[in-house]
Tab-separated table of N, CA and C and ligand atoms in Angstrom:
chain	number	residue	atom	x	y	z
A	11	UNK	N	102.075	73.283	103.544
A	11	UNK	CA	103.204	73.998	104.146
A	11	UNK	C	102.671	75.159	105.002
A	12	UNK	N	102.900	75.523	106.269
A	12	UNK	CA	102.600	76.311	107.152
A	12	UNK	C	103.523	77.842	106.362
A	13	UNK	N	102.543	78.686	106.911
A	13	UNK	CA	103.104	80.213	106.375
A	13	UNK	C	103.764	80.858	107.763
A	14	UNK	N	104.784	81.110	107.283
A	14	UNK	CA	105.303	81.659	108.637
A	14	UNK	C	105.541	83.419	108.580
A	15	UNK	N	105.386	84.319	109.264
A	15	UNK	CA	105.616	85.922	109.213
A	15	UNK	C	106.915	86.134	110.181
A	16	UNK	N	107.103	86.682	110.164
A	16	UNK	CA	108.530	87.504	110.855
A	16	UNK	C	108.274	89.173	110.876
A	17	UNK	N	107.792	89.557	112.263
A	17	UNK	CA	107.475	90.888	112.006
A	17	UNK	C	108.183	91.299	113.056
A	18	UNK	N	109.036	92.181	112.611
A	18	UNK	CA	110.571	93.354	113.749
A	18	UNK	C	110.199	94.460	114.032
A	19	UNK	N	111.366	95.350	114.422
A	19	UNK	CA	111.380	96.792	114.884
A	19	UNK	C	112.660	96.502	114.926
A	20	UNK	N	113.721	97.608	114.530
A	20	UNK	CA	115.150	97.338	114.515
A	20	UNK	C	115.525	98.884	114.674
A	21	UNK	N	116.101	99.432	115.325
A	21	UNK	CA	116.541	100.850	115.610
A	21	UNK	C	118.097	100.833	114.803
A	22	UNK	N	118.973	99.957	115.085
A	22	UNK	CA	120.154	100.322	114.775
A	22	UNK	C	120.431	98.853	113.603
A	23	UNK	N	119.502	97.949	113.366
A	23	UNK	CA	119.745	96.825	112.614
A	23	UNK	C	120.281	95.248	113.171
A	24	UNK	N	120.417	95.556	114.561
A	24	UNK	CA	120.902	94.297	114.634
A	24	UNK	C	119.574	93.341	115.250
A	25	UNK	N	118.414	93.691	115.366
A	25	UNK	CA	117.427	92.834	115.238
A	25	UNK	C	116.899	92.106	114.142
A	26	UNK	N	117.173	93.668	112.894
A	26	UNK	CA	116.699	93.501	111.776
A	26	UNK	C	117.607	92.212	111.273
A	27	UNK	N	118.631	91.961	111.519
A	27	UNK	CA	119.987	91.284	110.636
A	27	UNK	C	119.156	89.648	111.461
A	28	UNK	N	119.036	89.931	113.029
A	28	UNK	CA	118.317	88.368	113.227
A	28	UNK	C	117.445	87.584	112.464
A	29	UNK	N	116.383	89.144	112.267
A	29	UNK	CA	115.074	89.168	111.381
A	29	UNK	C	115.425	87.500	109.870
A	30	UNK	N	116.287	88.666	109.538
A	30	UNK	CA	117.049	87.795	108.248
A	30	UNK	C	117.487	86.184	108.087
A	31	UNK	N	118.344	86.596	109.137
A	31	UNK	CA	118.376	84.669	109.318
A	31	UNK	C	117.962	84.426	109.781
A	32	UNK	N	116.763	84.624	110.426
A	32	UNK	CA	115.770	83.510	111.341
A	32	UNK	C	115.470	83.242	109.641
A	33	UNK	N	114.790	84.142	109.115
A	33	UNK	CA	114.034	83.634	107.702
A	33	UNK	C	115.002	82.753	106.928
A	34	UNK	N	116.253	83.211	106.338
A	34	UNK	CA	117.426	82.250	106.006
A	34	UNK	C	117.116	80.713	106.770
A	35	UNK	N	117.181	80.680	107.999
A	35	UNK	CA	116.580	79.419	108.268
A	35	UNK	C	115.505	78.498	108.240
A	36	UNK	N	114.472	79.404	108.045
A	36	UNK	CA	113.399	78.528	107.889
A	36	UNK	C	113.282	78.547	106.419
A	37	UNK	N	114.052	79.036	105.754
A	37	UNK	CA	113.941	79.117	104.082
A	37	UNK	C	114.380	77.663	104.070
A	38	UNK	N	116.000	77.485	104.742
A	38	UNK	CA	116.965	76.173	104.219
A	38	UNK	C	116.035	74.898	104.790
A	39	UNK	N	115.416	75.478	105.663
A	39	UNK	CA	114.241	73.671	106.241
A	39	UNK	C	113.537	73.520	105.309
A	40	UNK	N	113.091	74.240	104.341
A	40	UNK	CA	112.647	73.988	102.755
A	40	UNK	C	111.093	74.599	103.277
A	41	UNK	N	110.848	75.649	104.250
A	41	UNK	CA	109.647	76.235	104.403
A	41	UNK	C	109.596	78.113	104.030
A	42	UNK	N	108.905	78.504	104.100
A	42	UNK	CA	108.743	80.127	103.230
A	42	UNK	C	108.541	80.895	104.463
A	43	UNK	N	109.325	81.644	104.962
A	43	UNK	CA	109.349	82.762	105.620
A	43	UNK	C	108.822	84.115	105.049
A	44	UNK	N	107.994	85.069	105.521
A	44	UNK	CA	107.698	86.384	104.666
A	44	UNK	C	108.203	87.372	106.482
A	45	UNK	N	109.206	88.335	105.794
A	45	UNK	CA	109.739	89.377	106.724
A	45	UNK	C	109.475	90.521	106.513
A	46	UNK	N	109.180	91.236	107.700
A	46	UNK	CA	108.754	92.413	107.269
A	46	UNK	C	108.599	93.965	108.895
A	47	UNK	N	109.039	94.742	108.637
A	47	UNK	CA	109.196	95.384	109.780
A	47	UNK	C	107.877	95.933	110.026
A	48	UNK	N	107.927	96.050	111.026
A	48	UNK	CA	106.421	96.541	112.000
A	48	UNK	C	105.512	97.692	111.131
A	49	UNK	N	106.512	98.858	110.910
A	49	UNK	CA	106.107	99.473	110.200
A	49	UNK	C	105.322	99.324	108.859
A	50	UNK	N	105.365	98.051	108.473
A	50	UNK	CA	104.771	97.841	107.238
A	50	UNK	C	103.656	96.776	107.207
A	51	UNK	N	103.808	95.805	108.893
A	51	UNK	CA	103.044	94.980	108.301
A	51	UNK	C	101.498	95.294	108.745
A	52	UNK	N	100.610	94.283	108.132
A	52	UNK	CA	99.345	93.738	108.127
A	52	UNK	C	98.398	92.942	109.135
A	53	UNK	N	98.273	94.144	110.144
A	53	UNK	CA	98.039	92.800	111.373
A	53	UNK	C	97.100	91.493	111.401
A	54	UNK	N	96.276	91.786	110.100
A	54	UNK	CA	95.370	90.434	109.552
A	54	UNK	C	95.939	89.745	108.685
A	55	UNK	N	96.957	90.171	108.348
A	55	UNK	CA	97.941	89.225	107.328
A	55	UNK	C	98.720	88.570	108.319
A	56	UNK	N	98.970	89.124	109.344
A	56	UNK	CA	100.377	88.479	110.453
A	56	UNK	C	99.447	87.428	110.976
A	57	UNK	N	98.030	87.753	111.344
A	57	UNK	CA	97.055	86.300	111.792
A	57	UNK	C	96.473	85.439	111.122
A	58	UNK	N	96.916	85.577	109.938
A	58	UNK	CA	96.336	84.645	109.239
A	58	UNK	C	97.701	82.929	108.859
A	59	UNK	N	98.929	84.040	109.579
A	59	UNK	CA	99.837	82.885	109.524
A	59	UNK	C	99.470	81.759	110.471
A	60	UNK	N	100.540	80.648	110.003
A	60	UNK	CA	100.513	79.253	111.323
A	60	UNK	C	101.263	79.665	112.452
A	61	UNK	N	102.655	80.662	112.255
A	61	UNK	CA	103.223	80.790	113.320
A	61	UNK	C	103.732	82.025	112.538
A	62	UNK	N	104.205	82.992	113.615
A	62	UNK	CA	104.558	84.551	113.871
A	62	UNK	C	105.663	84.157	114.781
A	63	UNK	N	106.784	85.152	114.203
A	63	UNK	CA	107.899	85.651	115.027
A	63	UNK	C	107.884	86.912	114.829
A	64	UNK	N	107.589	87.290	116.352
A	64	UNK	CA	108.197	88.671	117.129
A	64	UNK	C	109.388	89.033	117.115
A	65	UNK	N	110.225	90.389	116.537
A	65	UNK	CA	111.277	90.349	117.211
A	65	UNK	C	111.330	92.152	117.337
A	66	UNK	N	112.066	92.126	118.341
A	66	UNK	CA	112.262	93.453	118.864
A	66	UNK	C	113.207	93.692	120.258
A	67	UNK	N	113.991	94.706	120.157
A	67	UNK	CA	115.069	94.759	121.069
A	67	UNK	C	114.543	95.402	121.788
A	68	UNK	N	115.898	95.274	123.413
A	68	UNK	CA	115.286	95.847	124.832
A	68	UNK	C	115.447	97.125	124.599
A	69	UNK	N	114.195	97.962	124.758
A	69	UNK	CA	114.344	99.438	125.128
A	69	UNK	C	114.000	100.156	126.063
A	70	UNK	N	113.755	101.618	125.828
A	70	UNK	CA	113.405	101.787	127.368
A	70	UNK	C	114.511	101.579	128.062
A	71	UNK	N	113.587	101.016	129.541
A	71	UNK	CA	114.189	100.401	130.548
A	71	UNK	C	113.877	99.158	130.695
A	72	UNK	N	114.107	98.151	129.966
A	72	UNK	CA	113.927	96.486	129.780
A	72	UNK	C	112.291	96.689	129.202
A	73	UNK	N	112.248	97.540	128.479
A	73	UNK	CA	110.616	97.203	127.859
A	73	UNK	C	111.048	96.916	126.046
A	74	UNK	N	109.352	96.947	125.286
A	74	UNK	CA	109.486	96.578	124.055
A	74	UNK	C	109.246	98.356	123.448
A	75	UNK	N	110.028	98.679	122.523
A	75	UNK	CA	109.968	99.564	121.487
A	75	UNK	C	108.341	100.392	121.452
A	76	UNK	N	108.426	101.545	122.420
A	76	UNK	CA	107.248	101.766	122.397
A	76	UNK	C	106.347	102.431	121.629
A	77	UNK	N	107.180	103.344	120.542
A	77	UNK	CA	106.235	104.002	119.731
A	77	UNK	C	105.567	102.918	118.556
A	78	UNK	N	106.011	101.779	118.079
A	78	UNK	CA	105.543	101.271	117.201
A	78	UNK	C	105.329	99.682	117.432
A	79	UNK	N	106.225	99.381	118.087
A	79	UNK	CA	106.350	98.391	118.415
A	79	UNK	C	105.325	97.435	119.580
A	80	UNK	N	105.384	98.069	120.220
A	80	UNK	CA	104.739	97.898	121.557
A	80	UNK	C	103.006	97.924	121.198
A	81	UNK	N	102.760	98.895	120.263
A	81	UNK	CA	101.116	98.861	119.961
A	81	UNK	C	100.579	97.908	119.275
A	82	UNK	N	101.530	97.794	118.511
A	82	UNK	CA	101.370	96.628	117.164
A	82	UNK	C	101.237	95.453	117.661
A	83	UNK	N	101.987	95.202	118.708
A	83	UNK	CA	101.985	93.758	119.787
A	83	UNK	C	100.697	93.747	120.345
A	84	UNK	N	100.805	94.998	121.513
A	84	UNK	CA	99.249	94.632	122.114
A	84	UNK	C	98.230	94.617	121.495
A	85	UNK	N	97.922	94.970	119.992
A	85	UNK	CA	96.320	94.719	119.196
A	85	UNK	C	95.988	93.515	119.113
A	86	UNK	N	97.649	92.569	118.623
A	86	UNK	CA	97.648	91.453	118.257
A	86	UNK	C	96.976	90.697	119.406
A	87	UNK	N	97.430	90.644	120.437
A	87	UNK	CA	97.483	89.893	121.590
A	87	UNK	C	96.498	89.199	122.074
A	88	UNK	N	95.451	89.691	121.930
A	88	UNK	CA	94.163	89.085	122.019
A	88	UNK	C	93.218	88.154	121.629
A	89	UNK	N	94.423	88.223	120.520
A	89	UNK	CA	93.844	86.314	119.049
A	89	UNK	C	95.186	86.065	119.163
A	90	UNK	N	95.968	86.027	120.006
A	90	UNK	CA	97.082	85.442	119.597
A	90	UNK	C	96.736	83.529	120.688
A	91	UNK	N	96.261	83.608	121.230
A	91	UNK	CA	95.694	82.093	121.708
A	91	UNK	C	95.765	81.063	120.774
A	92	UNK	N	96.657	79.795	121.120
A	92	UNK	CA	96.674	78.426	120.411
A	92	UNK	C	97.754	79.232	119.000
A	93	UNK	N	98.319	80.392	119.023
A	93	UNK	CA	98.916	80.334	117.893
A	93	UNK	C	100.481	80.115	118.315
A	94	UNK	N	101.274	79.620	117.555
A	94	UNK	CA	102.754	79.054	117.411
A	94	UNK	C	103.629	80.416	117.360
A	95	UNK	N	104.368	80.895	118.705
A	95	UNK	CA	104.946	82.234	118.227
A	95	UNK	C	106.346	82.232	119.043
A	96	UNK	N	107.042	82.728	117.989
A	96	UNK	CA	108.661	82.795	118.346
A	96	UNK	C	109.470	84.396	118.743
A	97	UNK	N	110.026	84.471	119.775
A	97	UNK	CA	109.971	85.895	120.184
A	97	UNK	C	111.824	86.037	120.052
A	98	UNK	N	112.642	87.307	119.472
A	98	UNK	CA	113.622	87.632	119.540
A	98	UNK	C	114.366	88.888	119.173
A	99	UNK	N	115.515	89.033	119.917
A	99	UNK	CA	115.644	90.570	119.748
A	99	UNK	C	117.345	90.687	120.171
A	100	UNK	N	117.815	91.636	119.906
A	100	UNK	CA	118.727	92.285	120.673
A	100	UNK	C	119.129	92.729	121.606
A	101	UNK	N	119.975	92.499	122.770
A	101	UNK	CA	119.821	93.660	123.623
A	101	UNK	C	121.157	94.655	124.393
A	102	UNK	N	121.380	95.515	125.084
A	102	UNK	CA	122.717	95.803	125.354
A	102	UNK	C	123.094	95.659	126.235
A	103	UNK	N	122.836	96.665	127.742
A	103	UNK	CA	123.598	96.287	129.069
A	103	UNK	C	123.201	95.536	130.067
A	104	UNK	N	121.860	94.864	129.391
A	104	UNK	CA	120.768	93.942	130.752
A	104	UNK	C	121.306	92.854	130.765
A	105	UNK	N	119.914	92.221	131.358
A	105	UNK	CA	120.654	90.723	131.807
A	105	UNK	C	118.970	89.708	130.736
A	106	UNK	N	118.497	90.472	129.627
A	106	UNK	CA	117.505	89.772	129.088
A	106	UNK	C	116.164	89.781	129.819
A	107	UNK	N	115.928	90.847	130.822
A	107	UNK	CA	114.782	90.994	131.512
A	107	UNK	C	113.585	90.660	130.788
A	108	UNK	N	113.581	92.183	129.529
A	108	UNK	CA	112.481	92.455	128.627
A	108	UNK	C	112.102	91.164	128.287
A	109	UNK	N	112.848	90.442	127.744
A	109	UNK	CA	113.196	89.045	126.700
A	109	UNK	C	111.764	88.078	128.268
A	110	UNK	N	112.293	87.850	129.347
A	110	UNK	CA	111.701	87.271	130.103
A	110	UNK	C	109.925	87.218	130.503
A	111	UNK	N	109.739	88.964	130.502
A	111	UNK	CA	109.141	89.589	130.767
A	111	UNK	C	108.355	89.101	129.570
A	112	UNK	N	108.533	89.546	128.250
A	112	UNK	CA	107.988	89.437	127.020
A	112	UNK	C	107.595	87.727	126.917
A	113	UNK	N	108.123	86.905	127.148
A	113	UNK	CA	107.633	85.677	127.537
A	113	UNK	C	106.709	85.100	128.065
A	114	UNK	N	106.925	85.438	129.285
A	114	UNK	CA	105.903	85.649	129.853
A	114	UNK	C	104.421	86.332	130.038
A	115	UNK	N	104.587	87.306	129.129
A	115	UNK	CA	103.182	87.960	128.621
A	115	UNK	C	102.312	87.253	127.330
A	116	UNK	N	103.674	86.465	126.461
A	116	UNK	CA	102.906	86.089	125.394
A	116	UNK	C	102.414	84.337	125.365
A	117	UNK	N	102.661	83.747	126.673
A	117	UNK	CA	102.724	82.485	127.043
A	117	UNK	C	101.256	83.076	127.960
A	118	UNK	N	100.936	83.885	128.710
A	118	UNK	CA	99.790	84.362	129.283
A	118	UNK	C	98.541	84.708	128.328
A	119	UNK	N	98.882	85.074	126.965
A	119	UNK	CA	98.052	85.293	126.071
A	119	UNK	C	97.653	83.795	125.468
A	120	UNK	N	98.074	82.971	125.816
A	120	UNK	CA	97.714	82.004	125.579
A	120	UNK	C	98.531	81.147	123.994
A	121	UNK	N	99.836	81.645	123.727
A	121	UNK	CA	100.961	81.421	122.125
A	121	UNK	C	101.157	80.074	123.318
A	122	UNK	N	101.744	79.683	122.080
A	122	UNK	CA	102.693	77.974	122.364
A	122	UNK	C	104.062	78.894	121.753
A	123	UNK	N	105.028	78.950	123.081
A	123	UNK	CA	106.052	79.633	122.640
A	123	UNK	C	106.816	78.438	122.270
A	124	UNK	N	108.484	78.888	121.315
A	124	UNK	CA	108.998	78.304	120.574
A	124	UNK	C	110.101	79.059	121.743
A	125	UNK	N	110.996	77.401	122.299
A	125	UNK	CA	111.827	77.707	124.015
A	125	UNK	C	110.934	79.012	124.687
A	126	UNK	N	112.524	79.857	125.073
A	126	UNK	CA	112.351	81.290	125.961
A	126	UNK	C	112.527	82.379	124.895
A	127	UNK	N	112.247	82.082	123.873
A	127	UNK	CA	112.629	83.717	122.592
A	127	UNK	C	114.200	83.009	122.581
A	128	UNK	N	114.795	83.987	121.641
A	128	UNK	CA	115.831	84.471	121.262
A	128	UNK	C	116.612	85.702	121.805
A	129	UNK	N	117.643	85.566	122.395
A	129	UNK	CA	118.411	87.088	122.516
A	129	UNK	C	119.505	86.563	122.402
A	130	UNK	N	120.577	88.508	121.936
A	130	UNK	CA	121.314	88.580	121.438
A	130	UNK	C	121.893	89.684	121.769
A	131	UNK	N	123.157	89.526	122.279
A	131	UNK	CA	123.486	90.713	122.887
A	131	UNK	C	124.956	91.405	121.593
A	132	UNK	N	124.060	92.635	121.195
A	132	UNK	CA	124.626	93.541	120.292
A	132	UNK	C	124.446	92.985	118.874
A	133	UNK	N	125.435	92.739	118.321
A	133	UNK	CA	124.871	92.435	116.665
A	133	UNK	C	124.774	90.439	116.630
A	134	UNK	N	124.142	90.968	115.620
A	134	UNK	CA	123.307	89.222	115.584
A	134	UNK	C	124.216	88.100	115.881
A	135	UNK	N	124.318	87.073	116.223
A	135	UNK	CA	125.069	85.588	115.892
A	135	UNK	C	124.053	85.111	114.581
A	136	UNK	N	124.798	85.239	113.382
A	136	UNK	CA	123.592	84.595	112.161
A	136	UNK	C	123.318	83.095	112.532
A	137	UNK	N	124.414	82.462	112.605
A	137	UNK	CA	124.736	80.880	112.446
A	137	UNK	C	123.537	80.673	113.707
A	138	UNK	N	123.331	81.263	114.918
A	138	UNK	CA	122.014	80.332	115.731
A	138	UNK	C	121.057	81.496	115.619
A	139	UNK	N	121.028	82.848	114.392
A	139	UNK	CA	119.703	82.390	114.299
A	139	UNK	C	119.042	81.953	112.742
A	140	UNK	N	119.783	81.270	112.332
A	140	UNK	CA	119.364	80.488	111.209
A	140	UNK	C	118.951	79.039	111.913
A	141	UNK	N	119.608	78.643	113.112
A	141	UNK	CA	119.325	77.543	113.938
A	141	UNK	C	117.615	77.996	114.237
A	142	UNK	N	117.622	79.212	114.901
A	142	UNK	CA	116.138	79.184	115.695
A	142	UNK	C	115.530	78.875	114.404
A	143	UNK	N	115.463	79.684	113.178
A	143	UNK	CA	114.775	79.612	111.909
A	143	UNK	C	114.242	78.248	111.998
A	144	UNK	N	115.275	77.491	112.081
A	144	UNK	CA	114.996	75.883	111.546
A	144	UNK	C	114.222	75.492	112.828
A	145	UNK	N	114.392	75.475	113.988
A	145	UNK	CA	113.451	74.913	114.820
A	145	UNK	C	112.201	75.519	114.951
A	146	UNK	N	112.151	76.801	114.198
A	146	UNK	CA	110.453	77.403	113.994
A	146	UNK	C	110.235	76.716	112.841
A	147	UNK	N	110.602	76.249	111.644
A	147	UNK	CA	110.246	75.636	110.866
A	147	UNK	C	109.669	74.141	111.435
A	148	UNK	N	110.178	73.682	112.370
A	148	UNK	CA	109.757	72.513	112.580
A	148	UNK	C	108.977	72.348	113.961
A	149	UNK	N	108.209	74.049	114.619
A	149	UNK	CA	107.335	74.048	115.365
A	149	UNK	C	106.432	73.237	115.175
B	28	FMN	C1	116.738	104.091	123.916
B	28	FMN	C2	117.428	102.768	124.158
B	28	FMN	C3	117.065	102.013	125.259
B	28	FMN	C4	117.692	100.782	125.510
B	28	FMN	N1	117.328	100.060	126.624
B	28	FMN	C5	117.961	98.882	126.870
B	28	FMN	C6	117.603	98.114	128.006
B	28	FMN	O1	116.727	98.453	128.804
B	28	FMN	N2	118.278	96.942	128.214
B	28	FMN	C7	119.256	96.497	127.362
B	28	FMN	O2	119.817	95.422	127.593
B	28	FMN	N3	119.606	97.216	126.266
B	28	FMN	C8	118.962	98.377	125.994
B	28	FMN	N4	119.300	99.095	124.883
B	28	FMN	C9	120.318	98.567	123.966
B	28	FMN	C10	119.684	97.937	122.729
B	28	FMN	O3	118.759	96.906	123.092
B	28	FMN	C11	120.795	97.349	121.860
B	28	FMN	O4	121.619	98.410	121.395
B	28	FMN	C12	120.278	96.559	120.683
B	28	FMN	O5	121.364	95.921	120.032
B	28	FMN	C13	119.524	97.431	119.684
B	28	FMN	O6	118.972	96.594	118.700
B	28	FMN	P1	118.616	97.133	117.242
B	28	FMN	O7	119.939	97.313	116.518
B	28	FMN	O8	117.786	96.074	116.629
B	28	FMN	O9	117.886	98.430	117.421
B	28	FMN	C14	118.686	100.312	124.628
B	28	FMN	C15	119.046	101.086	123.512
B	28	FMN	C16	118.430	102.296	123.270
B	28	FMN	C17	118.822	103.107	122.069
């Protein structure tokens, strides 16, 4: 069984709440999700998974969460090559720039992305992202 991580940044929770059912979903595909916010995790524990989901909402000005968020990403980035990674977040008055942008940086690092990420504008839709869950389960 592939180990999957889920590592966020959630300012107001509605990334965090994606966070949740993405894992809810890859729980019900009968695979083990471990979640955990930026702040806490293990960046040799997050690489030692089969596949990593990113998630983090647009801040800034269409960027990623920069005091914690944003660093924690770029350390990773550099072994992130040939690894399986699913990107998603929240966002409010854009049009999903960051979301694009962020795609595109982690498809340049060389991830096998899972579609275009996930977004979500304001508080979560659980029901698709327990959907993404399940199609990262079956990356
Ligand atoms: C400081 C700040 C900057 C933001 N910048 C953007 C932005 O550039 N584009 C956008 O669509 N939403 C932006 N938002 C809105 C958030 O992405 C949105 O409220 C989101 O739901 C927050 O997710 P969270 O609850 O996981 O923190 C910003 C919000 C804050 C507080």
């Amino acid at each position: 069984m592939s180990k999957i991580m889920i590592v966020y940044w959630s300012g107001t929770g509605n990334t965090e709440a994606m966070a949740q059912a993405i894992a809810d979903g890859v729980n019900a595909a009968g695979q083990t999700a471990e979640c955990c916010s930026v702040d806490e995790a293990d960046a040799t524990a997050v690489l030692a998974c089969d596949k990593i989901a990113f998630g983090c909402p647009a801040m800034g000005a269409e960027v990623l969460e920069e005091d914690s968020f944003e660093p924690f990403f770029a350390g990773l980035e550099s072994q992130l090559s040939g690894k399986k990674v699913a990107l998603f977040g929240s966002y409010g008055w854009g049009d999903g720039e960051w979301m694009r942008n962020w795609a595109e940086r982690t498809r340049a690092d060389g991830a096998e992305l899972l579609d275009d990420g996930l977004i979500q504008n304001g508080e979560a839709d659980v029901t698709a992202c327990q959907a993404y869950g399940k199609s990262l389960a079956g990356f």
